[in-house]
C-alpha cells in the first residue's frame, strides 16, 4: 500500500510500504476513505517529537471501512463505516474506566498512554491502518454524517471541547475568551454554547481566522499583537476579566495572555502543546484565586459530539478549507504547512 512516511526531521515521503496485518485479536484493519493533517504532524516533521521513530507512518485522524477484524472484536463487522479516534482505549484499565482514555494503560505501543497512532505505532495517513482495541477505539458512523464532518471528530472537536470548554468549566452566562483560532481553538468556539457561554471572544493575530471565528460562533473578535488588545478584551466584560480564558496556541506568550485577562475566581484552560517551559507567575496569580487546567484530550465525549454533528447542531465540515486525493498527499502537506498564506484550516485528503 501507499503511506505518508516520516523519514527523519524535515523529511517525508508518499511511498510503498507493507500492508498492516492483525497482530492481536482485539485489532481491526481499516481501509481509509478520508484523513487529514494535524499541527502535531508538522511538529513531528520538525523533529519536535523525539518519540516518533524514522519510518513511522504519520496521522491520527481518519474515516474508513473495516476490512478485517481480529477474533475477539464484537462491536464491528467487515464493511462497517467507522470514525477512528486519535486516542486508543482498551476500555478496561483503571484510567479507561474513569474516561481518562488519554492515559489508557493497555500496553499497545508500550507507553501507557492513549495517543499512539502516528506516534508509537503506524497511523492513518495510509491506504490501510491497524487499529488496536477496535471495539473501544472506533465509532460506527451513520450514513447521515459525511466523511468530512466525521474526520473533524477524530481529534480537533473533542480537543477544543474537552480541554477548553469542559476543563475550563464554562457555565451558563460565562464570558469565554479563546486565544488562538486555529482548528482546535475553533473547536472550542463551536462548542462553547453547549455550556451556555453568553459571549465568546476569539483572539488571534490572523484576521482571516477571526472572520472564520465569527461564522462559527464567536460573538466578538480581538486582533492580538496590538497594544490595546487587553483593554479591548476587558471592555467586553464587566471590567474584571473573562470567566474562562482558553489558550489554544502553545507558546509562552499566549499562556501569559490568558492569565492576564481572567477574572478573580476564573479559569485558565491550557489546550496548547508547549515545546518549551512556560513562566507561571504564582506570586501574582495566587491572590486572584485562579484555576488552571491542562491535559491531553480523552475523546470520551466523541459519541456525544457525533450526535450533535448528526443533528446539524455542530457544522463540523465548515472547518474544511482544502480538498486533495491520496496522490496529492505532499501537496496537501505543503498547503497546510503554509496556512497563513493559503488560509488553510483543515485539509482533507480522500482516497478517490
Ligand atoms: P494552529 O497552529 O493551526 O493554530 C494556532 C493559532 O494561534 C493560529 O491561528 C495563530 O495565528 C494563532 N496565534 C499564534 N500566536 C498568537 C498570539 N500571540 N496571539 C493570538 N493568536 C496567536 O494550531 P491548532 O491545530 O489549532 O492547535 C492549537 C494547539 O493545540 C497546538 O499547540 C496543538 O499542538 C494543540 N493540541 C492540543 C491537544 C491536546 O490534547 N491538548 C490536541 C491537539 C492539539
Ligand atoms: Zn485503557
Coordinates of C-alpha atoms and ligand atoms in Angstrom, one line a residue:
X1 CA 0.0 0.0 0.0
X2 CA 0.9 3.7 -0.1
X3 CA 1.5 5.7 3.0
X4 CA 3.0 9.0 4.2
X5 CA 6.2 8.0 6.0
X6 CA 8.3 10.1 8.4
X7 CA 11.9 9.8 7.2
X8 CA 13.5 11.8 10.0
X9 CA 13.5 15.5 10.8
X10 CA 12.4 17.6 7.8
X11 CA 11.8 14.6 5.6
X12 CA 8.7 12.7 4.5
X13 CA 7.6 10.6 1.5
X14 CA 4.4 9.1 0.0
X15 CA 5.7 5.7 -0.7
X16 CA 5.1 1.9 -0.9
X17 CA 5.1 0.1 2.5
X18 CA 3.8 -3.4 3.5
X19 CA 0.0 -3.6 4.3
X20 CA -0.8 -3.8 8.0
X21 CA -1.9 -7.1 9.5
X22 CA -3.9 -8.2 12.6
X23 CA -1.4 -8.6 15.4
X24 CA -3.8 -9.0 18.4
X25 CA -7.4 -10.5 18.5
X26 CA -8.7 -7.0 19.5
X27 CA -7.3 -5.3 16.3
X28 CA -9.2 -4.3 13.2
X29 CA -7.8 -3.2 9.9
X30 CA -9.5 -0.1 8.5
X31 CA -9.3 0.9 4.8
X32 CA -9.1 4.7 4.9
X33 CA -11.5 6.9 2.9
X34 CA -10.6 10.2 4.3
X35 CA -7.8 11.5 6.5
X36 CA -6.4 14.9 7.4
X37 CA -3.2 16.6 8.7
X38 CA -2.8 18.0 12.3
X39 CA -0.5 20.7 13.5
X40 CA 1.1 17.9 15.6
X41 CA 2.2 16.1 12.3
X42 CA 4.1 19.3 11.4
X43 CA 5.7 19.3 14.9
X44 CA 6.8 15.6 14.3
X45 CA 8.2 16.6 10.9
X46 CA 10.2 19.4 12.5
X47 CA 11.7 16.7 14.8
X48 CA 10.0 18.2 17.9
X49 CA 8.5 14.8 19.0
X50 CA 11.6 12.5 19.5
X51 CA 9.4 9.5 20.5
X52 CA 8.4 9.2 16.8
X53 CA 10.9 6.9 15.0
X54 CA 12.1 7.2 11.5
X55 CA 9.9 5.0 9.2
X56 CA 6.7 5.7 11.1
X57 CA 3.5 6.3 9.1
X58 CA 2.0 9.5 10.3
X59 CA -1.6 10.5 11.0
X60 CA -4.1 10.1 13.9
X61 CA -7.3 11.2 12.2
X62 CA -9.4 9.2 9.8
X63 CA -12.7 7.7 8.5
X64 CA -12.9 4.4 6.6
X65 CA -14.4 0.9 6.2
X66 CA -13.5 -2.1 8.3
X67 CA -11.6 -4.5 6.1
X68 CA -10.7 -7.2 8.6
X69 CA -11.3 -7.9 12.3
X70 CA -9.5 -9.8 15.0
X71 CA -11.1 -12.9 16.6
X72 CA -12.4 -11.1 19.7
X73 CA -13.8 -7.9 18.1
X74 CA -17.6 -7.9 18.8
X75 CA -18.9 -4.4 18.0
X76 CA -17.9 -4.2 14.4
X77 CA -18.0 -6.3 11.3
X78 CA -16.3 -6.2 7.9
X79 CA -17.7 -3.4 5.8
X80 CA -18.8 -1.1 8.7
X81 CA -18.0 2.6 8.1
X82 CA -16.1 4.0 11.1
X83 CA -14.5 7.0 12.7
X84 CA -11.0 6.5 14.1
X85 CA -10.3 8.2 17.4
X86 CA -6.9 9.8 17.8
X87 CA -6.8 8.2 21.3
X88 CA -6.9 4.4 21.7
X89 CA -8.8 3.0 24.6
X90 CA -8.7 -0.6 25.9
X91 CA -11.9 0.1 27.8
X92 CA -11.0 -1.9 30.9
X93 CA -7.9 -0.4 32.6
X94 CA -8.5 1.8 35.6
X95 CA -7.9 5.0 33.6
X96 CA -10.3 4.0 30.8
X97 CA -13.0 3.1 33.4
X98 CA -12.8 6.8 34.5
X99 CA -13.0 8.1 31.0
X100 CA -9.3 9.1 31.1
X101 CA -8.6 7.4 27.8
X102 CA -5.6 9.7 27.2
X103 CA -3.8 7.6 29.9
X104 CA -5.1 4.1 28.8
X105 CA -2.8 1.6 30.3
X106 CA -3.4 -1.0 27.5
X107 CA 0.2 -1.9 26.6
X108 CA 0.0 -1.3 22.8
X109 CA 2.9 1.0 21.9
X110 CA 4.4 0.2 25.3
X111 CA 3.8 3.7 26.7
X112 CA 0.8 3.6 29.0
X113 CA -0.7 6.4 27.0
X114 CA -3.7 6.9 24.7
X115 CA -2.1 8.7 21.8
X116 CA -0.1 6.1 19.9
X117 CA -1.5 6.3 16.3
X118 CA 1.0 8.0 14.0
X119 CA 3.2 8.3 17.1
X120 CA 4.3 5.0 18.6
X121 CA 2.5 2.8 16.0
X122 CA 1.7 3.4 12.3
X123 CA -1.0 5.9 11.7
X124 CA -3.9 6.9 9.4
X125 CA -2.1 8.7 6.5
X126 CA -2.2 5.5 4.5
X127 CA -4.5 3.3 2.5
X128 CA -4.9 0.9 5.4
X129 CA -4.3 1.2 9.2
X130 CA -4.3 -1.3 12.1
X131 CA -6.4 -0.1 15.0
X132 CA -5.8 -1.7 18.4
X133 CA -8.7 -2.2 20.8
X134 CA -11.1 -1.7 17.9
X135 CA -14.2 -2.3 20.0
X136 CA -13.5 0.8 22.1
X137 CA -11.4 3.0 19.8
X138 CA -13.6 3.2 16.8
X139 CA -17.1 4.7 16.4
X140 CA -19.7 3.4 13.9
X141 CA -20.9 6.1 11.5
X142 CA -24.5 6.7 10.3
X143 CA -24.9 7.5 6.6
X144 CA -26.2 10.9 7.6
X145 CA -22.7 12.0 8.7
X146 CA -20.3 12.8 5.9
X147 CA -16.7 11.7 5.8
X148 CA -15.5 15.3 6.1
X149 CA -17.8 16.0 9.1
X150 CA -16.7 12.8 10.9
X151 CA -13.0 13.3 10.4
X152 CA -13.2 16.6 12.4
X153 CA -14.2 14.4 15.4
X154 CA -11.0 12.3 15.4
X155 CA -9.1 15.0 17.3
X156 CA -9.9 18.7 17.0
X157 CA -13.5 19.0 18.1
X158 CA -13.1 16.8 21.2
X159 CA -9.9 18.6 22.0
X160 CA -11.4 22.1 21.8
X161 CA -14.5 20.9 23.8
X162 CA -12.9 18.7 26.4
X163 CA -9.6 20.6 27.1
X164 CA -11.1 24.0 26.6
X165 CA -14.8 24.1 27.5
X166 CA -15.1 21.2 29.9
X167 CA -11.7 21.6 31.7
X168 CA -12.3 25.4 31.7
X169 CA -15.6 24.6 33.5
X170 CA -17.6 27.0 31.3
X171 CA -21.1 27.6 32.8
X172 CA -24.2 29.4 31.6
X173 CA -23.8 33.1 31.2
X174 CA -19.9 33.0 31.1
X175 CA -17.7 35.2 29.0
X176 CA -15.2 33.0 27.4
X177 CA -12.0 34.1 25.5
X178 CA -10.3 31.7 23.1
X179 CA -6.7 32.7 22.3
X180 CA -5.7 31.1 19.0
X181 CA -8.4 30.5 16.4
X182 CA -6.8 27.5 14.6
X183 CA -8.8 24.3 14.2
X184 CA -8.5 23.5 17.9
X185 CA -9.5 27.0 19.1
X186 CA -12.4 26.9 16.6
X187 CA -13.4 23.6 18.1
X188 CA -13.8 25.3 21.4
X189 CA -15.6 28.3 19.9
X190 CA -18.0 25.9 18.1
X191 CA -18.9 24.1 21.3
X192 CA -18.9 26.9 23.9
X193 CA -22.6 27.3 23.5
X194 CA -23.1 23.7 24.7
X195 CA -22.2 25.0 28.2
X196 CA -24.2 28.2 27.8
X197 CA -21.5 30.8 27.2
X198 CA -23.0 34.2 26.8
X199 CA -20.0 35.7 25.0
X200 CA -17.2 34.0 23.1
X201 CA -14.3 36.3 22.3
X202 CA -11.9 35.0 19.6
X203 CA -8.3 36.4 19.9
X204 CA -5.8 35.8 17.1
X205 CA -3.2 37.6 15.0
X206 CA -4.7 36.4 11.8
X207 CA -7.8 38.4 10.7
X208 CA -8.8 35.6 8.3
X209 CA -9.1 33.2 11.2
X210 CA -11.0 35.8 13.2
X211 CA -13.5 36.1 10.4
X212 CA -14.0 32.4 10.4
X213 CA -14.5 32.5 14.2
X214 CA -17.4 34.8 13.8
X215 CA -19.0 32.3 11.3
X216 CA -18.6 29.5 13.8
X217 CA -19.9 31.2 17.0
X218 CA -17.6 33.9 18.2
X219 CA -19.6 36.9 19.3
X220 CA -16.6 39.2 19.4
X221 CA -13.1 39.2 17.9
X222 CA -9.9 40.9 19.0
X223 CA -6.7 41.1 17.0
X224 CA -3.8 40.4 19.3
X225 CA -0.3 41.7 18.8
X226 CA -1.5 45.3 19.1
X227 CA -1.0 47.4 22.2
X228 CA -4.7 47.8 23.2
X229 CA -5.7 44.1 22.8
X230 CA -6.1 43.5 26.5
X231 CA -8.2 46.7 27.1
X232 CA -10.4 45.6 24.2
X233 CA -11.0 42.2 25.8
X234 CA -11.7 43.7 29.2
X235 CA -14.1 46.2 27.7
X236 CA -16.2 43.2 26.5
X237 CA -16.5 42.1 30.2
X238 CA -17.8 43.9 33.3
X239 CA -14.2 45.2 33.6
X240 CA -13.0 42.4 35.9
X241 CA -11.9 39.9 33.1
X242 CA -13.3 36.9 31.4
X243 CA -14.7 33.9 33.3
X244 CA -12.7 31.4 31.2
X245 CA -9.6 32.1 29.2
X246 CA -8.7 29.2 26.8
X247 CA -5.1 29.0 25.5
X248 CA -5.1 27.2 22.1
X249 CA -1.8 28.2 20.6
X250 CA 1.0 26.5 22.6
X251 CA 3.6 29.3 23.2
X252 CA 4.6 31.0 26.5
X253 CA 3.2 34.5 25.4
X254 CA -0.3 33.2 24.8
X255 CA -0.4 31.4 28.2
X256 CA 0.6 34.6 29.9
X257 CA -2.1 36.5 27.9
X258 CA -4.7 34.0 29.3
X259 CA -3.6 34.7 32.9
X260 CA -3.8 38.5 32.2
X261 CA -7.4 38.5 31.1
X262 CA -9.0 36.1 33.5
X263 CA -11.2 37.5 36.3
X264 CA -10.6 36.6 40.0
X265 CA -12.0 33.2 40.6
X266 CA -11.9 32.4 36.9
X267 CA -10.4 29.6 34.9
X268 CA -7.5 29.3 32.6
X269 CA -7.7 26.2 30.4
X270 CA -4.4 25.5 28.6
X271 CA -5.1 23.4 25.4
X272 CA -1.9 24.2 23.5
X273 CA 1.1 21.8 23.4
X274 CA 4.1 23.7 24.6
X275 CA 7.6 22.9 23.2
X276 CA 9.4 24.8 25.9
X277 CA 8.9 25.8 29.5
X278 CA 6.3 28.5 30.3
X279 CA 6.6 31.1 33.1
X280 CA 3.8 30.8 35.7
X281 CA 3.5 33.9 37.9
X282 CA 2.1 32.2 41.0
X283 CA 3.4 35.2 43.0
X284 CA 0.8 37.3 41.3
X285 CA -1.9 34.8 40.4
X286 CA -2.4 33.2 43.9
X287 CA -4.3 36.2 45.2
X288 CA -6.7 36.1 42.2
X289 CA -8.0 32.6 43.1
X290 CA -7.4 31.4 39.6
X291 CA -8.0 27.8 38.5
X292 CA -5.6 26.4 35.8
X293 CA -6.2 23.2 33.9
X294 CA -4.3 21.3 31.1
X295 CA -4.3 17.9 29.5
X296 CA -4.2 15.5 26.6
X297 CA -7.6 15.0 25.0
X298 CA -9.5 11.9 26.2
X299 CA -12.0 11.7 23.3
X300 CA -14.6 10.4 25.8
X301 CA -17.1 13.0 24.5
X302 CA -16.8 11.8 20.9
X303 CA -20.1 9.8 20.9
X304 CA -22.0 12.9 22.2
X305 CA -20.3 15.3 19.7
X306 CA -21.1 12.8 16.9
X307 CA -24.8 13.0 17.8
X308 CA -24.7 16.8 17.6
X309 CA -22.9 16.8 14.3
X310 CA -25.5 14.3 13.1
X311 CA -28.4 16.5 14.2
X312 CA -26.6 19.5 12.5
X313 CA -26.1 21.4 15.8
X314 CA -22.3 21.5 15.1
X315 CA -21.4 22.4 11.5
X316 CA -18.1 20.4 11.6
X317 CA -17.5 20.5 7.9
X318 CA -17.1 24.3 8.0
X319 CA -13.6 23.7 9.2
X320 CA -12.6 22.1 5.9
X321 CA -10.9 24.6 3.5
X322 CA -9.0 22.4 1.1
X323 CA -9.5 19.0 -0.5
X324 CA -7.0 16.6 -2.1
X325 CA -6.7 13.0 -3.1
X326 CA -4.2 10.5 -1.9
X327 CA -1.9 11.1 -5.0
X328 CA -1.7 14.8 -3.9
X329 CA -0.5 14.0 -0.3
X330 CA 2.7 16.0 -0.5
X331 CA 0.8 19.0 -2.0
X332 CA -1.7 18.8 0.9
X333 CA 1.2 19.0 3.4
X334 CA 2.6 22.0 1.5
X335 CA -0.8 23.8 1.6
X336 CA -1.3 23.0 5.3
X337 CA 2.3 24.0 6.2
X338 CA 1.8 27.4 4.7
X339 CA -1.6 28.1 6.4
X340 CA -1.1 31.8 6.8
X341 CA -0.7 32.3 3.0
X342 CA -3.1 29.6 1.9
X343 CA -5.8 30.3 4.5
X344 CA -5.9 26.6 5.3
X345 CA -7.7 25.3 8.4
X346 CA -8.3 21.6 7.8
X347 CA -7.1 20.0 4.6
X348 CA -8.9 16.7 3.9
X349 CA -7.3 14.0 1.8
X350 CA -9.5 11.4 0.3
X351 CA -8.8 8.1 -1.4
X352 CA -10.7 8.8 -4.6
Ligands
LIG1 P1 -2.7 26.2 14.8 O1 -1.3 26.5 14.7 O2 -3.4 25.9 13.5 O3 -3.5 27.5 15.4 C1 -2.9 28.4 16.3 C2 -3.5 29.8 16.1 O4 -2.8 30.6 17.1 C3 -3.2 30.4 14.7 O5 -4.4 30.8 14.2 C4 -2.2 31.5 15.1 O6 -2.5 32.6 14.2 C5 -2.6 31.9 16.5 N1 -1.6 32.6 17.2 C6 -0.3 32.4 17.2 N2 0.3 33.3 18.0 C7 -0.7 34.1 18.6 C8 -0.7 35.2 19.5 N3 0.4 35.7 20.0 N4 -2.0 35.6 19.9 C9 -3.1 35.1 19.3 N5 -3.1 34.1 18.5 C10 -1.9 33.6 18.1 O7 -2.9 25.1 15.8 P2 -4.2 24.1 16.1 O8 -4.1 22.9 15.2 O9 -5.4 24.9 16.2 O10 -3.7 23.6 17.6 C11 -3.7 24.5 18.7 C12 -2.8 23.9 19.8 O11 -3.5 22.8 20.4 C13 -1.5 23.4 19.4 O12 -0.5 23.8 20.3 C14 -1.7 21.9 19.3 O13 -0.5 21.2 19.5 C15 -2.6 21.7 20.5 N6 -3.3 20.5 20.6 C16 -3.5 20.0 21.9 C17 -4.2 18.8 22.1 C18 -4.4 18.3 23.5 O14 -4.8 17.2 23.6 N7 -4.2 19.1 24.5 C19 -4.6 18.1 21.0 C20 -4.4 18.6 19.7 C21 -3.8 19.8 19.5
LIG2 ZN1 -7.3 1.5 29.0

